[in-house]
Short mmCIF file of C-alpha atoms in Angstrom, two decimals:
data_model
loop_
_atom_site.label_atom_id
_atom_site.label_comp_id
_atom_site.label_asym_id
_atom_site.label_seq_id
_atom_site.Cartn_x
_atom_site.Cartn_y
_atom_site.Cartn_z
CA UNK F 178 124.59 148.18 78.54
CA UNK F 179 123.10 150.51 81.43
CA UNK F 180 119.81 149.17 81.95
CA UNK F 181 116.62 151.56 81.37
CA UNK F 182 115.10 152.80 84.22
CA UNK F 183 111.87 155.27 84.66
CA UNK F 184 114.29 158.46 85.55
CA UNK F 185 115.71 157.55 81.71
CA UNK F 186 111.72 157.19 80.35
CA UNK F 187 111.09 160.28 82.04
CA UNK F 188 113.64 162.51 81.41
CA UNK F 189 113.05 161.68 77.35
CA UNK F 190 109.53 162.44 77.68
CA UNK F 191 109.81 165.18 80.08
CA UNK F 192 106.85 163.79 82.49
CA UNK F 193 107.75 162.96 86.42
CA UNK F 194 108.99 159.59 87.73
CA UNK F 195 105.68 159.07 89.07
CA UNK F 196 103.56 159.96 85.78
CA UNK F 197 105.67 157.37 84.26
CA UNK F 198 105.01 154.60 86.86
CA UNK F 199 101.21 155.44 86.89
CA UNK F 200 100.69 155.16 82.85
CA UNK F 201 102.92 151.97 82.89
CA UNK F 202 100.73 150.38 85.24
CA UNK F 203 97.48 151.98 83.44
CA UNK F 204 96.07 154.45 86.33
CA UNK F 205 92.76 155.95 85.16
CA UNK F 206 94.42 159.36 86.68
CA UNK F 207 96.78 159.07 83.46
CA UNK F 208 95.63 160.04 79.95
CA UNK F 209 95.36 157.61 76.89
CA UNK F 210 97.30 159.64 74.76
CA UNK F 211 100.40 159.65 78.07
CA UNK F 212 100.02 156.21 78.52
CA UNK F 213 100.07 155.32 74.58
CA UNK F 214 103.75 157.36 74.43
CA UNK F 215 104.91 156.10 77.90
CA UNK F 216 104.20 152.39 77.01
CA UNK F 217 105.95 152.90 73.28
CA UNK F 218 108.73 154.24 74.81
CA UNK F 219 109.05 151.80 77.33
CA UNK F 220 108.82 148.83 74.58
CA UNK F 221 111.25 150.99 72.69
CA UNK F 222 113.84 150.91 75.26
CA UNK F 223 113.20 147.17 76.59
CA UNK F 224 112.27 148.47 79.80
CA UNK F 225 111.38 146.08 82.72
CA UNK F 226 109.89 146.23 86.02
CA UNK F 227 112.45 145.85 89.05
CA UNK F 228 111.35 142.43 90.24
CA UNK F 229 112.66 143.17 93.43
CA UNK F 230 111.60 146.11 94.20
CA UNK F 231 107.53 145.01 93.66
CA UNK F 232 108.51 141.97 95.95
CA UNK F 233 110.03 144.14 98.81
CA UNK F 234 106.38 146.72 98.17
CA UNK F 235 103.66 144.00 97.97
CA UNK F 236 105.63 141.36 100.40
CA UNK F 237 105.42 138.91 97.66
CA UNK F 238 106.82 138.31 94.08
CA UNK F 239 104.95 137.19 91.17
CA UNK F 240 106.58 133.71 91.50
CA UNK F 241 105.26 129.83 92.73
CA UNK F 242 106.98 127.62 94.49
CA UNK F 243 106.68 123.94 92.97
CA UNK F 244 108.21 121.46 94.93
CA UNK F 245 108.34 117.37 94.10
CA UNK F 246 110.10 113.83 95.21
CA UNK F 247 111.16 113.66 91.83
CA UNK F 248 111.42 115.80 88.25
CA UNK F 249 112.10 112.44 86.04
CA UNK F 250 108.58 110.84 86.98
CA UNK F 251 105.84 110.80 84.43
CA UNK F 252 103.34 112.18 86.67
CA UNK F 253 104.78 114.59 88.34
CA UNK F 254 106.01 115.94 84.97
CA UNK F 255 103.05 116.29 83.49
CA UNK F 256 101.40 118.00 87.27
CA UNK F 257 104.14 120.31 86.78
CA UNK F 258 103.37 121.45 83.12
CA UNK F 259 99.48 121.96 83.70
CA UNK F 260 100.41 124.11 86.60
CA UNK F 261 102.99 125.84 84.56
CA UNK F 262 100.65 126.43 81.71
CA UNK F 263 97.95 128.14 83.97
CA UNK F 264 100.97 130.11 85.79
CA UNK F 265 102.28 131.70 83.13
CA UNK F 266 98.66 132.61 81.66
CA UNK F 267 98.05 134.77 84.69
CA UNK F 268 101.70 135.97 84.31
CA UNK F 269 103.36 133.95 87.43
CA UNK F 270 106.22 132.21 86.95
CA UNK F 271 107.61 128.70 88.29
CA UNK F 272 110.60 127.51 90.50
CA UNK F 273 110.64 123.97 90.01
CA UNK F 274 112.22 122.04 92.85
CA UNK F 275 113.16 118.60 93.47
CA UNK F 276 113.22 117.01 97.04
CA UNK F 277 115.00 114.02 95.99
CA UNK F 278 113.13 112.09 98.67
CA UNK F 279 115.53 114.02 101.19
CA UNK F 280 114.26 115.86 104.14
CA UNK F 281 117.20 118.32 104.44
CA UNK F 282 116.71 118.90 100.91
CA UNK F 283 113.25 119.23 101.12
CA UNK F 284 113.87 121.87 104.11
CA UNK F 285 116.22 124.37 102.15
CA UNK F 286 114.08 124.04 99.13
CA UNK F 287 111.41 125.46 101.27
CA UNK F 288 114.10 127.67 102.91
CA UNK F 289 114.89 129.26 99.03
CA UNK F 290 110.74 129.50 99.07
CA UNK F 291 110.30 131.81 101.79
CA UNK F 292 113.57 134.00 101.06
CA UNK F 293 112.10 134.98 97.78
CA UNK F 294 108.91 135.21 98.88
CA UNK F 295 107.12 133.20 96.71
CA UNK F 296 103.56 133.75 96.36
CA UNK F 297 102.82 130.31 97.30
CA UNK F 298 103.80 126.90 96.86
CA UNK F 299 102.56 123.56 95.10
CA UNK F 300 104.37 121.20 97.32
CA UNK F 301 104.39 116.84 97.25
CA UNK F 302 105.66 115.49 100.41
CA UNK F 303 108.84 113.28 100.34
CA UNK F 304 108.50 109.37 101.65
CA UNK F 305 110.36 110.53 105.13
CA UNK F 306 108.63 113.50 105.99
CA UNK F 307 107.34 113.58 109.66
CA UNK F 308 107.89 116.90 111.08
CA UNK F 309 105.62 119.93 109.17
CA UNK F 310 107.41 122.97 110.92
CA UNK F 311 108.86 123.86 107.81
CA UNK F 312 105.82 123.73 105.74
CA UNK F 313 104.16 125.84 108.38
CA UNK F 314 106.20 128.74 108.59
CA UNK F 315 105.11 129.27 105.16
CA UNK F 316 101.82 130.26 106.62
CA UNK F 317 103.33 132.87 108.74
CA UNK F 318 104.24 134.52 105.80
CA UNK F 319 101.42 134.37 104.31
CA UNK F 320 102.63 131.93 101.52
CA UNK F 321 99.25 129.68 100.52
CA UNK F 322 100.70 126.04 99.95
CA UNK F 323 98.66 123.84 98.23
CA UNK F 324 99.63 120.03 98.94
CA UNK F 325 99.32 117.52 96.54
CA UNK F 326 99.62 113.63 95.17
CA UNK F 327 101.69 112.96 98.51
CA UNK F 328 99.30 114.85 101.03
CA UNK F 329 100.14 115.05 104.77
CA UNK F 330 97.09 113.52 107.34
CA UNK F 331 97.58 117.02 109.62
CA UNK F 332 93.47 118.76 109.39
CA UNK F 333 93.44 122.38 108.49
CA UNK F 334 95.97 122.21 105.36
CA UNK F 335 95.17 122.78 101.27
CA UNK F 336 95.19 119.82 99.59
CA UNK F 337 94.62 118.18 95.98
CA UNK F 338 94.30 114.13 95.56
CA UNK F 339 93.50 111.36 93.66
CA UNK F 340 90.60 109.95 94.45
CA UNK F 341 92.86 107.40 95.94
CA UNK F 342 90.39 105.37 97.49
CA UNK F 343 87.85 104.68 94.73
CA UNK F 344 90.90 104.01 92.66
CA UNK F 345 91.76 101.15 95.08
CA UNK F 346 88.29 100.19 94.27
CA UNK F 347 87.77 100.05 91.11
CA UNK F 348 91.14 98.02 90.48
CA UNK F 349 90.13 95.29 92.77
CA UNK F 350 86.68 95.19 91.05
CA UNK F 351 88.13 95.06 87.86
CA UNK F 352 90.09 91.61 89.33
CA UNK F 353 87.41 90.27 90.76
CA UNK F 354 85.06 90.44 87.31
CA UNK F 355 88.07 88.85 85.84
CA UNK F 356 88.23 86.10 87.71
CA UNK F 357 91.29 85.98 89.03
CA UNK F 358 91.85 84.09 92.57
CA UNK F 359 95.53 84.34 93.48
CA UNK F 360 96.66 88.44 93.42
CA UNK F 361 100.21 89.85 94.12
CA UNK F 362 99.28 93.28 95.08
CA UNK F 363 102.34 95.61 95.22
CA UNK F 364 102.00 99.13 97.16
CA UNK F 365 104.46 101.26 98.29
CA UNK F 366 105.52 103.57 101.34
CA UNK F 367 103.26 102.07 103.94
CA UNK F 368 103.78 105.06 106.30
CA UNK F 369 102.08 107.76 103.30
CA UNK F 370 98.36 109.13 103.25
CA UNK F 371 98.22 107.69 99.72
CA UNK F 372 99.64 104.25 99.98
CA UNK F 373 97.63 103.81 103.06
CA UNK F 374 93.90 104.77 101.09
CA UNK F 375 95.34 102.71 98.16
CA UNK F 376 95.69 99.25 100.42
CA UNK F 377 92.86 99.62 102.47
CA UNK F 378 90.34 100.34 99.95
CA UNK F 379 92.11 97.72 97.30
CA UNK F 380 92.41 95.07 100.12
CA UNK F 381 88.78 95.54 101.41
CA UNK F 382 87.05 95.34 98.43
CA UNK F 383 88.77 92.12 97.52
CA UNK F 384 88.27 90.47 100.91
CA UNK F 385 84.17 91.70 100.95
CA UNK F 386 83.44 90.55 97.75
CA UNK F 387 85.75 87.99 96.80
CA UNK F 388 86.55 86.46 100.19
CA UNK F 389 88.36 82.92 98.50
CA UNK F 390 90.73 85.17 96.41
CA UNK F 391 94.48 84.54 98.23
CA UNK F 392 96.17 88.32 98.10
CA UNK F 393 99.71 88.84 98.88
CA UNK F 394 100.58 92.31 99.49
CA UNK F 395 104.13 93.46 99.50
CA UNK F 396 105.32 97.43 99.72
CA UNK F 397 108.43 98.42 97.68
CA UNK F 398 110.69 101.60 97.61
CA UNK F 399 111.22 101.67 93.95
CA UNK F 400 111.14 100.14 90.97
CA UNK F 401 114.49 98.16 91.33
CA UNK F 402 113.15 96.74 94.76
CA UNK F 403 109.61 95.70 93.14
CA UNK F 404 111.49 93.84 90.06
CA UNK F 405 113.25 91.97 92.72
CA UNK F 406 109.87 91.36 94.81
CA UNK F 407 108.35 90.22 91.75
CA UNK F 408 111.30 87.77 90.64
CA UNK F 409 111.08 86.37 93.88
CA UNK F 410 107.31 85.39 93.77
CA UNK F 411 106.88 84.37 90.20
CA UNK F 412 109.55 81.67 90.72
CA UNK F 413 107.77 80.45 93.72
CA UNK F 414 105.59 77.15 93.15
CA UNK F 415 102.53 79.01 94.21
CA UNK F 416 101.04 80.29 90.94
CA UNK F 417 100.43 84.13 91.00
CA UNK F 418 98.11 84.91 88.64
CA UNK F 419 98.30 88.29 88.71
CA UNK F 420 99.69 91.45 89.96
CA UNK F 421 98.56 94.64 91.02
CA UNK F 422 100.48 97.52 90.93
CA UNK F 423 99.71 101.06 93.09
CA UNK F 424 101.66 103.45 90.84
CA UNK F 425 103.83 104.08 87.36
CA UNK F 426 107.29 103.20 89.40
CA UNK F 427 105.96 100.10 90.56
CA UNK F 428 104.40 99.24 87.49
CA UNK F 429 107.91 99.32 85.56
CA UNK F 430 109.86 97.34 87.98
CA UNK F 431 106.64 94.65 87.37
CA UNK F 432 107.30 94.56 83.61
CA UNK F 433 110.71 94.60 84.25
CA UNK F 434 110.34 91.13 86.07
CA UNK F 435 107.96 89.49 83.80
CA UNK F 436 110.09 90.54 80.54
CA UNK F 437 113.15 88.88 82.17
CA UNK F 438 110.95 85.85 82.86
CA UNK F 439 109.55 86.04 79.05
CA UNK F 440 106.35 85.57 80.71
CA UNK F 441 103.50 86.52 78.53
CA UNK F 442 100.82 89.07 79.32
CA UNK F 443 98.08 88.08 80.06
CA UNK F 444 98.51 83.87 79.39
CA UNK F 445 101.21 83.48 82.18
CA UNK F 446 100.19 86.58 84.56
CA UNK F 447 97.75 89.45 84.17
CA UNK F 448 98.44 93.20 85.28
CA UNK F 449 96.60 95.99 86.67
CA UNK F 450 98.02 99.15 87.55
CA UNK F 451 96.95 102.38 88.85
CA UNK F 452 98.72 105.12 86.43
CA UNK F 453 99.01 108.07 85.21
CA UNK F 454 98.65 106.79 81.74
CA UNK F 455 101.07 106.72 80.12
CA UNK F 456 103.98 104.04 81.09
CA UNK F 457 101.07 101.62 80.41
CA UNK F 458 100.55 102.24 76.68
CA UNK F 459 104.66 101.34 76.11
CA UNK F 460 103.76 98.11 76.75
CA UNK F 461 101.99 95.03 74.51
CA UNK F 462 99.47 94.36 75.30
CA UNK F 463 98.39 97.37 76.77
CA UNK F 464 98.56 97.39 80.81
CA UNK F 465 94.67 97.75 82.33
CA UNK F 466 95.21 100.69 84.40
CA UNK F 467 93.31 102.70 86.86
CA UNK F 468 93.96 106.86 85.69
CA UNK F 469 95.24 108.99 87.86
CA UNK F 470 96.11 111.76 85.72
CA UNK F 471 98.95 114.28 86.68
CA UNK F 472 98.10 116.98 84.11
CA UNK F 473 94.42 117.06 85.48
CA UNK F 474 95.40 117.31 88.62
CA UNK F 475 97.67 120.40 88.02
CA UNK F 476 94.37 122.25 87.01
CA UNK F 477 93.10 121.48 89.52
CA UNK F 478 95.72 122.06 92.35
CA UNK F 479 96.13 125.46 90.63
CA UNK F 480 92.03 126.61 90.35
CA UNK F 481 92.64 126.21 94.44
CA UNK F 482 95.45 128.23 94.92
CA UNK F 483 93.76 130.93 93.07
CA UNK F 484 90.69 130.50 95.10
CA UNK F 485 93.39 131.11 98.02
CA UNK F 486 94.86 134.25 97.36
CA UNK F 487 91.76 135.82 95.63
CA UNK F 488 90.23 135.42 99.36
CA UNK F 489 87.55 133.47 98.39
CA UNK F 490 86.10 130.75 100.78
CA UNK F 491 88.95 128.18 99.16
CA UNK F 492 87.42 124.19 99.75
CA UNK F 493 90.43 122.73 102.19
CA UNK F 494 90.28 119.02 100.24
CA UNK F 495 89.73 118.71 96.83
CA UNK F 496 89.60 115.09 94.92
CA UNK F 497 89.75 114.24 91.18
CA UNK F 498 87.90 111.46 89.80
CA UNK F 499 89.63 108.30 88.74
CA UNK F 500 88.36 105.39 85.84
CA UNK F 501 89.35 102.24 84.88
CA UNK F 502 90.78 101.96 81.31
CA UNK F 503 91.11 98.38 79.72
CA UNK F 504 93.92 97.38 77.65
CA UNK F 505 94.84 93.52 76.73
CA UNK F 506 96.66 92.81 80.33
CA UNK F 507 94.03 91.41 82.94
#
């Protein structure tokens, strides 16, 4: 089927090309009555903007970039829905792309970004990423990119976190008014932002105000490697009493150890984890957890790139609250 264009719209009404274009995008030049038949019409005939010709006019298309380590993780699923949601109420739409935790991938994904002009990006860092050049020629093209979850420690940049640091906090507190002397605390990349505000604020608070407490820390890549960690330490004559995890994936490689053992929560070993919310509540009892919600954070990430391209005076960090929600596990 021939698709409709404006020449078509304005050859049936008998108005000019750029009558048509005006009253479509509701000029105050162009009469109610004109813009009333021009806009029937138009529905009539399933007419639709030329995408690409608005992107080559204003530089940019009406389209974010959304870029994560991974689709099939509960957090980043639910970052990438809230961000969706507010997207498509102030009619952008989303690429949603996946890194895989590869650099070259993460490169060409940002590649894809720039060729279609994306307005601007939502972008989480993969594990390996070092060099930023990529991420910066985004700013030569005027593409705002808002970093989140994963944040890079470069000065100057947008970026949305956890507040990663009380959320170390309050899980070692929690611990501590629970007693409990001999901690496996499990963290993982050692070389990321988030890991590295995680440990030190976890590991700190523990050694100030519980200074006879014995912590083990061990960093894992997944949740395969932390089952295996775990394994390894609960079969070891030195009685772990319990074990702290930094994230979801961590969490369920935990579980996955202790449920192998048939180790009962919390009689044999207590858990704490710092989550998203909602890996925890699968399990009985339910895991003590630390929230770091996803979905809020998506508002959030989004309200800044907003502030961005509005012009406003956008804040450069932003931080979202975390609490400590008790199930049965510590």
């Amino acid at each position: 089927m021939t698709n409709t264009t404006l020449k078509k719209i304005s050859e049936v009404l008998g108005l000019s090309i750029s009558t048509i274009s005006r009253a479509l995008k509701n000029h105050p030049d162009i009469s109610e009555k004109t813009k009333k038949k021009v806009i029937e019409l138009a529905k009539a005939l399933d007419y639709e903007p030329n995408a690409s010709a608005i992107q080559l006019r204003t530089k940019h298309s009406k389209i974010f970039g959304l870029m994560v380590p991974s689709i099939s993780n509960f957090f980043y699923d639910s970052f990438i829905a809230s961000v969706e949601e507010e997207s498509r109420k102030q009619g952008y739409s989303l690429i949603i792309l996946q890194s895989s935790e590869d650099i070259e991938v993460e490169n060409e994904n940002l590649k894809l970004c720039r060729q279609n002009r994306v307005t601007g990006l939502f972008a989480c860092l993969s594990s390996n990423t070092k060099d930023m050049g990529g991420f910066l020629k985004m700013n030569d093209l005027e593409i705002k990119t808002i970093f989140f979850d994963k944040v890079p420690e470069m000065d100057g940049l947008y970026k949305v976190c956890m507040a990663d640091t009380r959320a170390g906090e309050i899980a070692a507190e929690a611990i501590i008014n629970a007693d409990k002397k001999n901690i496996l605390s499990i963290f993982g990349n050692a070389n990321l932002s988030i890991t590295k505000k995680r440990e030190s604020a976890f590991t700190n608070c523990i050694k100030f105000k519980s200074p006879d407490t014995k912590l083990l820390i061990e960093h894992c890549s997944d949740s395969e490697n932390t089952k295996q960690i775990v394994l390894q330490h609960l079969q070891k004559k030195n009685k772990i009493d319990t074990i702290f995890c930094m994230s979801d994936e961590i969490l369920i490689g935990a579980m996955k150890a202790i449920q192998e053992l048939n180790l009962s929560i919390p009689k044999d070993v207590s858990v704490i984890a710092i989550s998203n919310g909602f890996i925890p509540t699968l399990f009985h009892p339910q895991i003590t957890y630390v929230e770091t919600s996803g979905y809020q954070l998506g508002k959030l990430a989004f309200t800044q790139m907003m502030a961005c391209l509005s012009g406003s005076d956008a804040v450069l960090e932003l931080t979202l609250d975390s609490k400590l929600l008790n199930g049965g596990s510590l």
